[in-house]
mmCIF file of C-alpha atoms in Angstrom:
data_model
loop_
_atom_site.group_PDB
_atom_site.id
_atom_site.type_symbol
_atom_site.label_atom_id
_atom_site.label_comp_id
_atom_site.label_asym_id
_atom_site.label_seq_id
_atom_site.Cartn_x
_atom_site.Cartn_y
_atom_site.Cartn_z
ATOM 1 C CA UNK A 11 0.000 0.000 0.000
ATOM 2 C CA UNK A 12 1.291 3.621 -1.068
ATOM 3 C CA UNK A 13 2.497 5.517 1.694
ATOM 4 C CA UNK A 14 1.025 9.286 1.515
ATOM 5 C CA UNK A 15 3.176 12.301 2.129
ATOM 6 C CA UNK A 16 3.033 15.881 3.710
ATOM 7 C CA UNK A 17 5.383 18.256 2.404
ATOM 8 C CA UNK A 18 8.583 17.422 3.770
ATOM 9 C CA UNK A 19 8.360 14.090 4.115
ATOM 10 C CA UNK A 20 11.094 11.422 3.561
ATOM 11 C CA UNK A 21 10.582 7.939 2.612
ATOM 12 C CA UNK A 22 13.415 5.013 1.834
ATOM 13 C CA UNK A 23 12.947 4.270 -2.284
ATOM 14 C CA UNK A 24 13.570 0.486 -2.202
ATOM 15 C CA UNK A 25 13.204 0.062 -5.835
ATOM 16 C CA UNK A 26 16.400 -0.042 -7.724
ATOM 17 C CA UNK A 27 13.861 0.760 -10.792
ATOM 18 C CA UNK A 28 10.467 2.702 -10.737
ATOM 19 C CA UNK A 29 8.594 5.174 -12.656
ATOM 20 C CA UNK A 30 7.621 8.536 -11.543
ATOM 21 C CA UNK A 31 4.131 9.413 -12.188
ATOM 22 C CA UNK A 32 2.968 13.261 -12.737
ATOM 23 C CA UNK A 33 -0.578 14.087 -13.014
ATOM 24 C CA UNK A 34 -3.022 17.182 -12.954
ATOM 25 C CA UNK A 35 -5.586 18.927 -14.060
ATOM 26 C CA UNK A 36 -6.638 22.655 -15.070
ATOM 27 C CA UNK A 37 -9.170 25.167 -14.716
ATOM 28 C CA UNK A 38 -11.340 26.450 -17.477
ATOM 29 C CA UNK A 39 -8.679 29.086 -18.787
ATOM 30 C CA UNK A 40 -10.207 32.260 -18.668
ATOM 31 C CA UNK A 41 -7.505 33.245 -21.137
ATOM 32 C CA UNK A 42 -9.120 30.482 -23.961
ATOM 33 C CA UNK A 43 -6.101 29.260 -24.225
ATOM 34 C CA UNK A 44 -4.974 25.254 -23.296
ATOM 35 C CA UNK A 45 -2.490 24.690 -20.643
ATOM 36 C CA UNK A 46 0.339 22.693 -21.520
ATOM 37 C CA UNK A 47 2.290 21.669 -18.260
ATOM 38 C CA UNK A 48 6.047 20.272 -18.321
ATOM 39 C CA UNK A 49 7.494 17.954 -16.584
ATOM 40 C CA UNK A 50 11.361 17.850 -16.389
ATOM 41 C CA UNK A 51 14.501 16.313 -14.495
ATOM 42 C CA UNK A 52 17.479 17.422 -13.052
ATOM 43 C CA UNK A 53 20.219 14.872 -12.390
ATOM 44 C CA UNK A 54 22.296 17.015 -9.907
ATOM 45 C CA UNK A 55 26.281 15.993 -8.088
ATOM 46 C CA UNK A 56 27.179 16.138 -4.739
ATOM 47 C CA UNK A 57 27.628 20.261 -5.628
ATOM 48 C CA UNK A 58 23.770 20.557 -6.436
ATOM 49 C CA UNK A 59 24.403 21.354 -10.039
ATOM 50 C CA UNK A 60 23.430 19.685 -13.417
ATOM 51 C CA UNK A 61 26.240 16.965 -13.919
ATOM 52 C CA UNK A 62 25.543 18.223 -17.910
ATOM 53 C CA UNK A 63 23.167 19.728 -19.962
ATOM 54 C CA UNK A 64 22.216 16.412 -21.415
ATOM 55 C CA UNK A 65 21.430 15.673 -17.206
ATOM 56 C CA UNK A 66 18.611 18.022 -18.071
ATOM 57 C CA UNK A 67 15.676 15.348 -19.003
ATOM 58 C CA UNK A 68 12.449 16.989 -20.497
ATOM 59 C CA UNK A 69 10.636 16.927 -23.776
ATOM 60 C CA UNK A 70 13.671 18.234 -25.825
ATOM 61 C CA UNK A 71 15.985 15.549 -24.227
ATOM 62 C CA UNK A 72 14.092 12.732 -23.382
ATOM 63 C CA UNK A 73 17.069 10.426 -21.769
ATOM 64 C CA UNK A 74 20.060 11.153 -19.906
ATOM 65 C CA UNK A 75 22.897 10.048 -21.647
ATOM 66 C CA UNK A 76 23.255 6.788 -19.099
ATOM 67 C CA UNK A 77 19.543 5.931 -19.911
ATOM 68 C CA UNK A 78 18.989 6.079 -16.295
ATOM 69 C CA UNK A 79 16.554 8.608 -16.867
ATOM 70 C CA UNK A 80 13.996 8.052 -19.155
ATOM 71 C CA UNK A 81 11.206 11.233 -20.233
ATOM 72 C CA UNK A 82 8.158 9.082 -21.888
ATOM 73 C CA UNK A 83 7.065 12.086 -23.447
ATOM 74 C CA UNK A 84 5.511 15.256 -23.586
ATOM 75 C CA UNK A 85 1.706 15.256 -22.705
ATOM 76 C CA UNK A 86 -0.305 18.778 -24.530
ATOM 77 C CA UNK A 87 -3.227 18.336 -22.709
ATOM 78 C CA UNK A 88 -3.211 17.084 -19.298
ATOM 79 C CA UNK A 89 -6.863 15.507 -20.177
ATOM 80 C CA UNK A 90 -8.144 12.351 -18.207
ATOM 81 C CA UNK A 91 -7.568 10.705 -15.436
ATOM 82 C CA UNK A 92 -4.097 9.271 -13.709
ATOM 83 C CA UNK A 93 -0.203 10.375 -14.667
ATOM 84 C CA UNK A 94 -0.422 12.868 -17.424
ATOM 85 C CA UNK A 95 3.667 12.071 -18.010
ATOM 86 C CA UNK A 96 5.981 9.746 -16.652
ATOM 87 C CA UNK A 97 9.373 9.689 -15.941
ATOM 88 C CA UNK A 98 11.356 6.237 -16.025
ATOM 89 C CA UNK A 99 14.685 5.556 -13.701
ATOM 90 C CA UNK A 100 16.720 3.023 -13.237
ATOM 91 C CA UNK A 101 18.984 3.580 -10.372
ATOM 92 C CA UNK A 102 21.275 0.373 -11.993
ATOM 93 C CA UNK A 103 22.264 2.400 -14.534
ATOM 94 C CA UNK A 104 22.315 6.369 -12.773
ATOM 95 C CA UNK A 105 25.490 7.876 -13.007
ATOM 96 C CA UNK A 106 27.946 7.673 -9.889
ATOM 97 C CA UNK A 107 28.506 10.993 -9.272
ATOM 98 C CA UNK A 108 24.523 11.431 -9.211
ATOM 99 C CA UNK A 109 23.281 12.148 -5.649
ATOM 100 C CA UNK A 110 20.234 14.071 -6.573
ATOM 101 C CA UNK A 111 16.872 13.754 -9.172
ATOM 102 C CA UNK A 112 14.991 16.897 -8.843
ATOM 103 C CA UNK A 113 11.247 16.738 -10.506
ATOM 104 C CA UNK A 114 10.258 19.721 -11.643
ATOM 105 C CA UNK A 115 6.850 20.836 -13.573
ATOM 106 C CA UNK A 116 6.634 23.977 -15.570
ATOM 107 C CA UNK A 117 3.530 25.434 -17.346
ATOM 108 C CA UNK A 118 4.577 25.965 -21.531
ATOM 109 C CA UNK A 119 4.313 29.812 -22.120
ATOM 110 C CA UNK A 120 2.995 30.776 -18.783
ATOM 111 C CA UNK A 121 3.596 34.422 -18.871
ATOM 112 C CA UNK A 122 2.137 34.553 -22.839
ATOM 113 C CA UNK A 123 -0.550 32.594 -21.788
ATOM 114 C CA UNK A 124 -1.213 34.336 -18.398
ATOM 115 C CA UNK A 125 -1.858 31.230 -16.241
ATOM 116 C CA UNK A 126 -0.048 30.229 -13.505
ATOM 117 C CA UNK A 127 -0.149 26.887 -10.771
ATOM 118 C CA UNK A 128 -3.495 28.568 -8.908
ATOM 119 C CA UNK A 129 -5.431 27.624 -12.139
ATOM 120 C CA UNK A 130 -4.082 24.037 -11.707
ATOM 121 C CA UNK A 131 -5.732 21.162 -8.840
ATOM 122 C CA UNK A 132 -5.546 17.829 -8.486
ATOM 123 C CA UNK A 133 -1.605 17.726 -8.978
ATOM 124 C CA UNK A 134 0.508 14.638 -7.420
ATOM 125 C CA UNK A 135 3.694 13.224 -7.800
ATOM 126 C CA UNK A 136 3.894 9.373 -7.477
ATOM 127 C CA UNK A 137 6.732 6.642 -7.187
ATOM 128 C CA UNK A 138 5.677 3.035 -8.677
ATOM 129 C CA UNK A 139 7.844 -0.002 -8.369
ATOM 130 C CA UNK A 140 8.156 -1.252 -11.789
ATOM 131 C CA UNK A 141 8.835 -4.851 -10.748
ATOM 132 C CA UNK A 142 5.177 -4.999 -9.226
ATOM 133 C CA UNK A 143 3.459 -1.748 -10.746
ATOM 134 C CA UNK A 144 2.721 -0.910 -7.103
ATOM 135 C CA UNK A 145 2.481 2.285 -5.349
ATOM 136 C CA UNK A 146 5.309 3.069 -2.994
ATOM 137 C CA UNK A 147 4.475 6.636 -2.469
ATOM 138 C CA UNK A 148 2.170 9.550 -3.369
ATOM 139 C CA UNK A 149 2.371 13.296 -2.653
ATOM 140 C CA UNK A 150 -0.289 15.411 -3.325
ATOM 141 C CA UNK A 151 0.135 19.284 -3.679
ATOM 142 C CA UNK A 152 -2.304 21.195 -1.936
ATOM 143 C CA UNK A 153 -0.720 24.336 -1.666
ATOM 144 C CA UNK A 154 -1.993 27.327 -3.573
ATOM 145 C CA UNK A 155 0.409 28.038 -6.026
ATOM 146 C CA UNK A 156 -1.366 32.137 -6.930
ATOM 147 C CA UNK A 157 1.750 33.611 -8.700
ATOM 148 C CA UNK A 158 3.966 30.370 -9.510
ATOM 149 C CA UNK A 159 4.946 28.957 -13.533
ATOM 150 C CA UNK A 160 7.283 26.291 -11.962
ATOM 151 C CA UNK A 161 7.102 23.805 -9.195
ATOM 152 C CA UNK A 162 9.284 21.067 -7.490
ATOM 153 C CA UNK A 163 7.122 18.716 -7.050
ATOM 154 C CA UNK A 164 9.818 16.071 -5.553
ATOM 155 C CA UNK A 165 13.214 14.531 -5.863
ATOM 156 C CA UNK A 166 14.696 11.756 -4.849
ATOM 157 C CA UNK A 167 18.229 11.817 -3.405
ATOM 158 C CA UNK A 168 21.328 9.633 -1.933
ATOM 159 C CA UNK A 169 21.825 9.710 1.340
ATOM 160 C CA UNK A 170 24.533 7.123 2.831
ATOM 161 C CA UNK A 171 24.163 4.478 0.183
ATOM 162 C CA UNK A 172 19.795 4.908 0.145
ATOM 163 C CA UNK A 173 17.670 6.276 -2.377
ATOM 164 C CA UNK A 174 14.834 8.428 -0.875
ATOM 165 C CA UNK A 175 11.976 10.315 -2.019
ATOM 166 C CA UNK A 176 11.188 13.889 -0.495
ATOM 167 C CA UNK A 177 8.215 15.256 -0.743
ATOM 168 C CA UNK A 178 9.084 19.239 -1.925
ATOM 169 C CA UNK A 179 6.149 21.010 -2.975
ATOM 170 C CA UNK A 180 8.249 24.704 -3.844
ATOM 171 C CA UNK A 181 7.170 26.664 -6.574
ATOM 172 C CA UNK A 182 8.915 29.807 -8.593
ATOM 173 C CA UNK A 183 7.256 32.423 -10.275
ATOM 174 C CA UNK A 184 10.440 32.519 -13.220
ATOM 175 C CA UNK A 185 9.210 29.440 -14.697
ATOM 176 C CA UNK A 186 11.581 26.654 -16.016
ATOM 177 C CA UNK A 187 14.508 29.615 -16.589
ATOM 178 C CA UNK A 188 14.693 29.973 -12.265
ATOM 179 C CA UNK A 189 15.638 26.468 -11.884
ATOM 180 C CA UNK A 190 18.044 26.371 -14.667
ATOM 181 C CA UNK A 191 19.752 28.953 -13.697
ATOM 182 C CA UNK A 192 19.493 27.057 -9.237
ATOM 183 C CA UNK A 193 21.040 24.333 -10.644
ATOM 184 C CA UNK A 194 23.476 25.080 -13.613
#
């Protein structure tokens, strides 16, 4: 059974492979235009920067260059029910110098579009064990995100040999650009 988490929570990963399942869903836009949300992946070194640009995973670079990381593509529309993208890892295969996968979800031409994560509910970030296609855990953000394009929605980090999930739940108001620039 899936363990559900408050902001801030930790939980062990014991999964050496699992997909990461984003979902939402969106408001009538009352600019009459669709929301396209993002979801993208920084593999980040001891330092808490990119170990490359091609450690950048999203729908312009769907793998990183170990295939640890795999983007399963870019979804325009967010429509029905469960993940709306997922994110495949395989922690066989990450990089050693990797202590650090930050999730991040951006809305496509927020500012153009004028929309922003206070037109967007239902959002969660899941972990499921590919070996089962279980739950391990869920993290649902309830906060009310007024003024932010961009939000952490998780990562999962190394920590004395164990892979663990934290629940984040931060959001900036610079879009995808203030998290390229955190962590390049």
């Amino acid at each position: 059974m899936a363990i559900n988490l408050q902001k801030g929570q930790r939980e062990n990963i014991n999964a050496p492979k699992f997909t990461i399942g984003l979902g939402w869903d969106t408001n009538s836009s009352s600019t009459g235009v669709d929301f396209d949300l993002d979801a993208s992946v920084f593999i980040l070194g001891e330092n808490k920067k990119i170990l490359s640009d091609s450690h950048f995973v999203f729908y312009n670079n769907l793998k990183a260059p170990d295939e640890s990381v795999i983007h399963t593509g870019d979804n325009l529309t967010g429509e029905g029910d469960g993940d709306d993208e997922q994110i495949k890892i395989d922690l066989t295969k990450i990089n050693p110098a990797a202590k650090e996968v930050c999730v991040v979800v951006t809305i496509h031409d927020a500012d153009g579009r004028k929309q922003n994560f206070g037109q967007v509910r239902n959002s969660f970030i899941r972990v499921i064990d590919d070996s089962n296609n279980s739950e391990l855990v869920k993290y649902e953000l309830e906060e009310d995100f007024s003024i932010e394009t961009a939000v952490e929605f998780g990562r999962i980090y190394n920590k004395d040999g164990q892979w663990k999930f934290e629940a984040i739940g931060m959001g900036m108001k610079g879009g995808l650009e203030d998290y390229l620039n955190k962590y390049n």
